[in-house]
Amino acid sequence: MSTSTRYDSGLATLKQVGGAGYDGPLNQLKDVAPDLARFTVEFCYGDIMSRSELDLQTRQLSTVAALAAMGNAQPQLRYHIAGALNAGCKPEAVIEVIMLCAVFAGFPAAGNAILVAKEVLAERGSSFQPVMQAASDNRYATGMAALEAISAGAGKNVTQSLMGIAPDLARFVVEFSYGDILSRTVINHRTKELAIVAMLTALGSALPQLKVHISAALNVGVTPVEITEVIQQMAIYAGFPAALNGIFAAKEIFNNTNTAR
C-alpha cells in the first residue's frame, strides 16, 4: 500500500473513531513532531486499525480495556472511550470491559477508568442507565460454571494449582473473577476474551494468564486470526515488545491446539 493510500485509509478510520474532534491530538503534535502525527495516521490507523480482519467496535473495546488496565494514558483512554461510542459501541459495553480491569489490573485501574468514562458520558449528554446484576446465591457454583464454559478446563487447572499454598486465593478467583465478573451477561464471551487478551498483552507481566485466556478465546469461538489482530494492535498502545511476546504466546497455544486436534 502506498504512503498516500495508507494515510487516506488511516484518516478515514481516524474520523470514524474521533468524530468531530478527530484531529485534536494530531494538531497538538504537528507543531513539535509532525512526523509522529503522520505516523499516527499512517501506521496506527492506516496499517493497523483499518484492517478488516477485526471489526472496529471490537478493536475499540479492546483498546479501551488495554488503556484502562495500563493506567498511564488517561488522555488516550478518554479519546478511545469516546471513540468506542463513535464506532457504535453501547455505553454499557464500554463500562463492562473496564470492569474486567478489576480482575486483571486491580480495582484502582478499574475505578480510575470508570471515572473517565463517566466524564465522557456526561460530556456527551448520554442517558446511560447503569446495569446492575444481582449477585448469585451461590457465587462459587456460578463461578465454576463460568470457568468451565469459558476455559474448558485450563482455568480450573490454575485454581487447582493454588490449593496447596493459597486455597482462599483459588476460591476468590472462582467467586469474584468468574462468579461476580466473567459470568456477567452484558457482553458476550467473545468480546470479553478479546478484551482480556488485549489487557494481558499490554500489561506484559502475566504471560501464563495470557496463554490461559488465548486458549479461552479459542474455546468461546474467537478465531486465531482475530486473536492475532488484537495482539498486534497492542503494538500501538504498549509497544512492539509487548505485541511480540503476545504473538509468541499465541503461536504456542495455536500449535498445541492444532496438535491436540
mmCIF file of C-alpha atoms in Angstrom:
data_model
loop_
_atom_site.group_PDB
_atom_site.id
_atom_site.type_symbol
_atom_site.label_atom_id
_atom_site.label_comp_id
_atom_site.label_asym_id
_atom_site.label_seq_id
_atom_site.Cartn_x
_atom_site.Cartn_y
_atom_site.Cartn_z
ATOM 1 C CA MET A 1 0.000 0.000 0.000
ATOM 2 C CA SER A 2 1.413 3.394 -0.977
ATOM 3 C CA THR A 3 2.077 6.088 1.604
ATOM 4 C CA SER A 4 -0.787 8.239 0.314
ATOM 5 C CA THR A 5 -3.171 5.275 0.387
ATOM 6 C CA ARG A 6 -2.080 4.371 3.924
ATOM 7 C CA TYR A 7 -2.636 7.947 5.030
ATOM 8 C CA ASP A 8 -6.032 8.215 3.358
ATOM 9 C CA SER A 9 -7.173 4.875 4.759
ATOM 10 C CA GLY A 10 -5.905 5.792 8.202
ATOM 11 C CA LEU A 11 -7.551 9.192 8.114
ATOM 12 C CA ALA A 12 -10.907 7.656 7.181
ATOM 13 C CA THR A 13 -10.731 5.253 10.139
ATOM 14 C CA LEU A 14 -9.493 8.001 12.453
ATOM 15 C CA LYS A 15 -12.525 10.113 11.539
ATOM 16 C CA GLN A 16 -14.807 7.196 12.426
ATOM 17 C CA VAL A 17 -13.152 6.865 15.820
ATOM 18 C CA GLY A 18 -12.528 10.524 16.626
ATOM 19 C CA GLY A 19 -15.734 12.049 15.332
ATOM 20 C CA ALA A 20 -15.838 15.835 15.016
ATOM 21 C CA GLY A 21 -12.683 16.268 17.080
ATOM 22 C CA TYR A 22 -10.711 13.520 15.364
ATOM 23 C CA ASP A 23 -7.729 15.769 14.606
ATOM 24 C CA GLY A 24 -7.302 17.251 18.088
ATOM 25 C CA PRO A 25 -4.365 15.012 19.115
ATOM 26 C CA LEU A 26 -2.778 15.398 15.662
ATOM 27 C CA ASN A 27 -2.891 19.186 15.841
ATOM 28 C CA GLN A 28 -1.141 19.119 19.204
ATOM 29 C CA LEU A 29 1.668 17.046 17.718
ATOM 30 C CA LYS A 30 2.166 18.922 14.454
ATOM 31 C CA ASP A 31 3.981 21.902 15.957
ATOM 32 C CA VAL A 32 6.643 19.794 17.646
ATOM 33 C CA ALA A 33 6.639 16.349 15.982
ATOM 34 C CA PRO A 34 4.836 16.457 12.630
ATOM 35 C CA ASP A 35 6.247 13.081 11.603
ATOM 36 C CA LEU A 36 4.758 11.480 14.721
ATOM 37 C CA ALA A 37 1.386 12.924 13.719
ATOM 38 C CA ARG A 38 1.812 11.370 10.274
ATOM 39 C CA PHE A 39 2.894 8.014 11.737
ATOM 40 C CA THR A 40 -0.222 8.057 13.924
ATOM 41 C CA VAL A 41 -2.403 8.272 10.830
ATOM 42 C CA GLU A 42 -0.381 6.024 8.531
ATOM 43 C CA PHE A 43 0.675 3.282 10.921
ATOM 44 C CA CYS A 44 -1.772 3.281 13.844
ATOM 45 C CA TYR A 45 -4.878 3.809 11.755
ATOM 46 C CA GLY A 46 -3.794 3.046 8.182
ATOM 47 C CA ASP A 47 -1.772 -0.113 8.810
ATOM 48 C CA ILE A 48 -3.488 -1.472 11.940
ATOM 49 C CA MET A 49 -6.903 -0.078 12.848
ATOM 50 C CA SER A 50 -8.157 -0.108 9.246
ATOM 51 C CA ARG A 51 -7.600 -3.835 8.828
ATOM 52 C CA SER A 52 -10.781 -5.760 8.062
ATOM 53 C CA GLU A 53 -9.909 -8.921 9.997
ATOM 54 C CA LEU A 54 -11.466 -7.483 13.158
ATOM 55 C CA ASP A 55 -14.447 -5.154 13.365
ATOM 56 C CA LEU A 56 -13.901 -1.592 14.571
ATOM 57 C CA GLN A 57 -16.196 -1.907 17.592
ATOM 58 C CA THR A 58 -14.222 -4.845 18.959
ATOM 59 C CA ARG A 59 -10.968 -3.033 18.230
ATOM 60 C CA GLN A 60 -12.158 -0.008 20.196
ATOM 61 C CA LEU A 61 -13.406 -2.016 23.165
ATOM 62 C CA SER A 62 -10.092 -3.902 23.249
ATOM 63 C CA THR A 63 -8.187 -0.614 23.137
ATOM 64 C CA VAL A 64 -10.279 0.810 25.986
ATOM 65 C CA ALA A 65 -9.626 -2.331 28.037
ATOM 66 C CA ALA A 66 -5.871 -2.174 27.434
ATOM 67 C CA LEU A 67 -5.524 1.548 28.175
ATOM 68 C CA ALA A 68 -7.665 1.209 31.300
ATOM 69 C CA ALA A 69 -5.514 -1.676 32.532
ATOM 70 C CA MET A 70 -2.241 0.136 31.818
ATOM 71 C CA GLY A 71 -3.420 3.150 33.786
ATOM 72 C CA ASN A 72 -0.813 5.541 32.388
ATOM 73 C CA ALA A 73 -2.557 7.046 29.370
ATOM 74 C CA GLN A 74 -5.625 8.926 30.598
ATOM 75 C CA PRO A 75 -5.936 11.318 27.618
ATOM 76 C CA GLN A 76 -5.763 8.401 25.190
ATOM 77 C CA LEU A 77 -8.231 6.417 27.305
ATOM 78 C CA ARG A 78 -10.657 9.339 27.179
ATOM 79 C CA TYR A 79 -10.240 9.587 23.391
ATOM 80 C CA HIS A 80 -10.875 5.881 22.856
ATOM 81 C CA ILE A 81 -13.849 5.677 25.203
ATOM 82 C CA ALA A 82 -15.405 8.380 23.049
ATOM 83 C CA GLY A 83 -14.087 6.521 20.001
ATOM 84 C CA ALA A 84 -15.813 3.313 21.050
ATOM 85 C CA LEU A 85 -19.089 5.204 21.331
ATOM 86 C CA ASN A 86 -18.469 6.854 17.953
ATOM 87 C CA ALA A 87 -17.877 3.418 16.443
ATOM 88 C CA GLY A 88 -21.297 2.286 17.655
ATOM 89 C CA CYS A 89 -20.457 0.561 20.928
ATOM 90 C CA LYS A 90 -23.107 0.814 23.620
ATOM 91 C CA PRO A 91 -22.116 2.661 26.821
ATOM 92 C CA GLU A 92 -22.803 -0.450 28.889
ATOM 93 C CA ALA A 93 -20.322 -2.427 26.759
ATOM 94 C CA VAL A 94 -17.635 0.205 27.393
ATOM 95 C CA ILE A 95 -18.309 0.089 31.141
ATOM 96 C CA GLU A 96 -18.255 -3.709 31.092
ATOM 97 C CA VAL A 97 -14.791 -4.056 29.509
ATOM 98 C CA ILE A 98 -13.463 -1.546 32.032
ATOM 99 C CA MET A 99 -14.939 -3.610 34.873
ATOM 100 C CA LEU A 100 -12.817 -6.528 33.684
ATOM 101 C CA CYS A 101 -9.806 -4.493 34.822
ATOM 102 C CA ALA A 102 -10.791 -5.109 38.453
ATOM 103 C CA VAL A 103 -9.785 -8.736 37.879
ATOM 104 C CA PHE A 104 -6.736 -8.300 35.681
ATOM 105 C CA ALA A 105 -5.280 -4.902 36.625
ATOM 106 C CA GLY A 106 -6.807 -4.157 40.021
ATOM 107 C CA PHE A 107 -9.554 -2.016 41.470
ATOM 108 C CA PRO A 108 -7.658 1.304 41.252
ATOM 109 C CA ALA A 109 -7.197 0.896 37.491
ATOM 110 C CA ALA A 110 -10.849 -0.061 37.055
ATOM 111 C CA GLY A 111 -12.110 2.742 39.280
ATOM 112 C CA ASN A 112 -9.998 5.421 37.615
ATOM 113 C CA ALA A 113 -11.091 4.316 34.147
ATOM 114 C CA ILE A 114 -14.756 4.244 35.172
ATOM 115 C CA LEU A 115 -14.470 7.867 36.315
ATOM 116 C CA VAL A 116 -13.025 8.817 32.911
ATOM 117 C CA ALA A 117 -15.917 7.020 31.220
ATOM 118 C CA LYS A 118 -18.366 8.852 33.497
ATOM 119 C CA GLU A 119 -16.910 12.184 32.378
ATOM 120 C CA VAL A 120 -17.083 11.241 28.697
ATOM 121 C CA LEU A 121 -20.700 10.131 29.005
ATOM 122 C CA ALA A 122 -21.608 13.326 30.853
ATOM 123 C CA GLU A 123 -19.929 15.491 28.201
ATOM 124 C CA ARG A 124 -21.932 13.704 25.508
ATOM 125 C CA GLY A 125 -25.186 14.114 27.426
ATOM 126 C CA SER A 126 -25.703 10.362 27.443
ATOM 127 C CA SER A 127 -28.866 8.998 29.039
ATOM 128 C CA PHE A 128 -26.962 5.859 30.008
ATOM 129 C CA GLN A 129 -28.518 3.773 32.764
ATOM 130 C CA PRO A 130 -26.026 1.589 34.629
ATOM 131 C CA VAL A 131 -26.522 -2.160 34.508
ATOM 132 C CA MET A 132 -26.898 -3.837 37.901
ATOM 133 C CA GLN A 133 -26.963 -7.618 38.021
ATOM 134 C CA ALA A 134 -27.976 -9.336 41.249
ATOM 135 C CA ALA A 135 -25.302 -11.402 42.979
ATOM 136 C CA SER A 136 -25.715 -15.146 42.648
ATOM 137 C CA ASP A 137 -26.958 -17.069 45.674
ATOM 138 C CA ASN A 138 -24.028 -19.429 45.156
ATOM 139 C CA ARG A 139 -21.145 -17.390 43.774
ATOM 140 C CA TYR A 140 -18.764 -20.360 43.806
ATOM 141 C CA ALA A 141 -21.074 -22.575 41.746
ATOM 142 C CA THR A 142 -21.763 -19.720 39.348
ATOM 143 C CA GLY A 143 -18.050 -19.060 39.054
ATOM 144 C CA MET A 144 -17.161 -22.676 38.420
ATOM 145 C CA ALA A 145 -19.836 -22.912 35.732
ATOM 146 C CA ALA A 146 -18.464 -19.791 34.022
ATOM 147 C CA LEU A 147 -14.893 -21.020 34.416
ATOM 148 C CA GLU A 148 -15.676 -24.313 32.727
ATOM 149 C CA ALA A 149 -17.744 -22.717 29.974
ATOM 150 C CA ILE A 150 -15.056 -20.181 29.144
ATOM 151 C CA SER A 151 -11.792 -22.023 29.686
ATOM 152 C CA ALA A 152 -12.757 -25.673 29.150
ATOM 153 C CA GLY A 153 -10.504 -26.898 31.957
ATOM 154 C CA ALA A 154 -7.492 -24.589 31.567
ATOM 155 C CA GLY A 155 -8.667 -22.153 34.225
ATOM 156 C CA LYS A 156 -9.651 -24.959 36.592
ATOM 157 C CA ASN A 157 -6.103 -26.309 36.381
ATOM 158 C CA VAL A 158 -4.806 -22.928 37.526
ATOM 159 C CA THR A 159 -7.108 -22.819 40.540
ATOM 160 C CA GLN A 160 -6.214 -26.384 41.495
ATOM 161 C CA SER A 161 -2.512 -25.486 41.411
ATOM 162 C CA LEU A 162 -3.193 -22.900 44.140
ATOM 163 C CA MET A 163 -4.877 -25.255 46.570
ATOM 164 C CA GLY A 164 -1.655 -26.338 48.281
ATOM 165 C CA ILE A 165 -0.422 -22.830 49.005
ATOM 166 C CA ALA A 166 -3.293 -20.302 48.782
ATOM 167 C CA PRO A 167 -6.675 -22.046 48.786
ATOM 168 C CA ASP A 168 -8.506 -18.835 49.643
ATOM 169 C CA LEU A 169 -6.986 -17.156 46.580
ATOM 170 C CA ALA A 170 -8.239 -20.068 44.478
ATOM 171 C CA ARG A 171 -11.698 -19.510 45.943
ATOM 172 C CA PHE A 172 -11.510 -15.767 45.256
ATOM 173 C CA VAL A 173 -10.607 -16.483 41.625
ATOM 174 C CA VAL A 174 -13.720 -18.606 41.250
ATOM 175 C CA GLU A 175 -16.121 -16.481 43.286
ATOM 176 C CA PHE A 176 -15.073 -12.993 42.258
ATOM 177 C CA SER A 177 -13.242 -13.266 38.919
ATOM 178 C CA TYR A 178 -15.699 -15.719 37.397
ATOM 179 C CA GLY A 179 -18.730 -15.694 39.696
ATOM 180 C CA ASP A 180 -19.050 -11.914 40.006
ATOM 181 C CA ILE A 181 -17.366 -10.572 36.845
ATOM 182 C CA LEU A 182 -16.850 -13.017 33.985
ATOM 183 C CA SER A 183 -20.276 -14.612 34.414
ATOM 184 C CA ARG A 184 -21.975 -11.284 33.694
ATOM 185 C CA THR A 185 -24.044 -11.229 30.508
ATOM 186 C CA VAL A 186 -23.770 -7.598 29.387
ATOM 187 C CA ILE A 187 -21.278 -8.505 26.657
ATOM 188 C CA ASN A 188 -20.609 -11.886 25.079
ATOM 189 C CA HIS A 189 -17.686 -14.175 25.878
ATOM 190 C CA ARG A 190 -16.010 -13.404 22.539
ATOM 191 C CA THR A 191 -15.789 -9.710 23.322
ATOM 192 C CA LYS A 192 -14.694 -10.345 26.910
ATOM 193 C CA GLU A 193 -11.893 -12.692 25.967
ATOM 194 C CA LEU A 194 -10.535 -10.439 23.229
ATOM 195 C CA ALA A 195 -10.560 -7.525 25.689
ATOM 196 C CA ILE A 196 -8.766 -9.677 28.268
ATOM 197 C CA VAL A 197 -6.163 -10.794 25.722
ATOM 198 C CA ALA A 198 -5.596 -7.129 24.866
ATOM 199 C CA MET A 199 -5.204 -6.206 28.551
ATOM 200 C CA LEU A 200 -2.824 -9.020 29.392
ATOM 201 C CA THR A 201 -0.744 -8.391 26.269
ATOM 202 C CA ALA A 202 -0.490 -4.680 27.065
ATOM 203 C CA LEU A 203 0.403 -5.268 30.711
ATOM 204 C CA GLY A 204 3.235 -7.561 29.630
ATOM 205 C CA SER A 205 3.648 -9.139 33.069
ATOM 206 C CA ALA A 206 1.185 -12.029 33.000
ATOM 207 C CA LEU A 207 2.324 -14.463 30.325
ATOM 208 C CA PRO A 208 0.830 -17.615 31.916
ATOM 209 C CA GLN A 209 -2.533 -15.887 32.287
ATOM 210 C CA LEU A 210 -2.329 -14.567 28.728
ATOM 211 C CA LYS A 211 -1.899 -18.135 27.483
ATOM 212 C CA VAL A 212 -4.903 -19.285 29.535
ATOM 213 C CA HIS A 213 -7.064 -16.566 28.006
ATOM 214 C CA ILE A 214 -5.833 -17.142 24.469
ATOM 215 C CA SER A 215 -6.980 -20.743 24.950
ATOM 216 C CA ALA A 216 -10.248 -19.488 26.428
ATOM 217 C CA ALA A 217 -10.776 -17.178 23.463
ATOM 218 C CA LEU A 218 -10.421 -20.114 21.090
ATOM 219 C CA ASN A 219 -12.809 -22.120 23.244
ATOM 220 C CA VAL A 220 -15.566 -19.488 23.004
ATOM 221 C CA GLY A 221 -15.288 -19.223 19.224
ATOM 222 C CA VAL A 222 -12.716 -16.496 18.607
ATOM 223 C CA THR A 223 -10.577 -17.316 15.575
ATOM 224 C CA PRO A 224 -6.765 -17.371 15.596
ATOM 225 C CA VAL A 225 -6.859 -14.503 13.084
ATOM 226 C CA GLU A 226 -8.928 -12.351 15.463
ATOM 227 C CA ILE A 227 -6.633 -13.146 18.386
ATOM 228 C CA THR A 228 -3.609 -12.243 16.283
ATOM 229 C CA GLU A 229 -5.257 -8.977 15.247
ATOM 230 C CA VAL A 230 -5.991 -7.818 18.784
ATOM 231 C CA ILE A 231 -2.489 -8.739 19.965
ATOM 232 C CA GLN A 232 -0.681 -6.950 17.153
ATOM 233 C CA GLN A 233 -2.922 -3.936 17.731
ATOM 234 C CA MET A 234 -1.220 -3.636 21.121
ATOM 235 C CA ALA A 235 1.983 -2.644 19.313
ATOM 236 C CA ILE A 236 0.366 0.795 19.073
ATOM 237 C CA TYR A 237 -0.568 1.121 22.731
ATOM 238 C CA ALA A 238 2.006 -0.939 24.640
ATOM 239 C CA GLY A 239 4.884 -1.163 22.158
ATOM 240 C CA PHE A 240 6.318 -3.817 19.882
ATOM 241 C CA PRO A 241 7.969 -5.924 22.623
ATOM 242 C CA ALA A 242 4.595 -6.447 24.312
ATOM 243 C CA ALA A 243 2.956 -7.329 20.997
ATOM 244 C CA LEU A 244 5.770 -9.687 20.001
ATOM 245 C CA ASN A 245 5.631 -11.503 23.342
ATOM 246 C CA GLY A 246 1.875 -11.823 22.949
ATOM 247 C CA ILE A 247 2.216 -13.220 19.439
ATOM 248 C CA PHE A 248 4.779 -15.802 20.561
ATOM 249 C CA ALA A 249 2.398 -16.888 23.339
ATOM 250 C CA ALA A 250 -0.431 -17.165 20.825
ATOM 251 C CA LYS A 251 1.763 -19.169 18.433
ATOM 252 C CA GLU A 252 2.478 -21.674 21.208
ATOM 253 C CA ILE A 253 -1.217 -22.058 22.026
ATOM 254 C CA PHE A 254 -2.224 -22.324 18.363
ATOM 255 C CA ASN A 255 0.391 -25.014 17.743
ATOM 256 C CA ASN A 256 -0.653 -27.003 20.812
ATOM 257 C CA THR A 257 -4.296 -26.710 19.869
ATOM 258 C CA ASN A 258 -3.615 -27.893 16.327
ATOM 259 C CA THR A 259 -1.609 -30.808 17.706
ATOM 260 C CA ALA A 260 -4.448 -31.744 20.045
ATOM 261 C CA ARG A 261 -6.848 -31.799 17.143
#
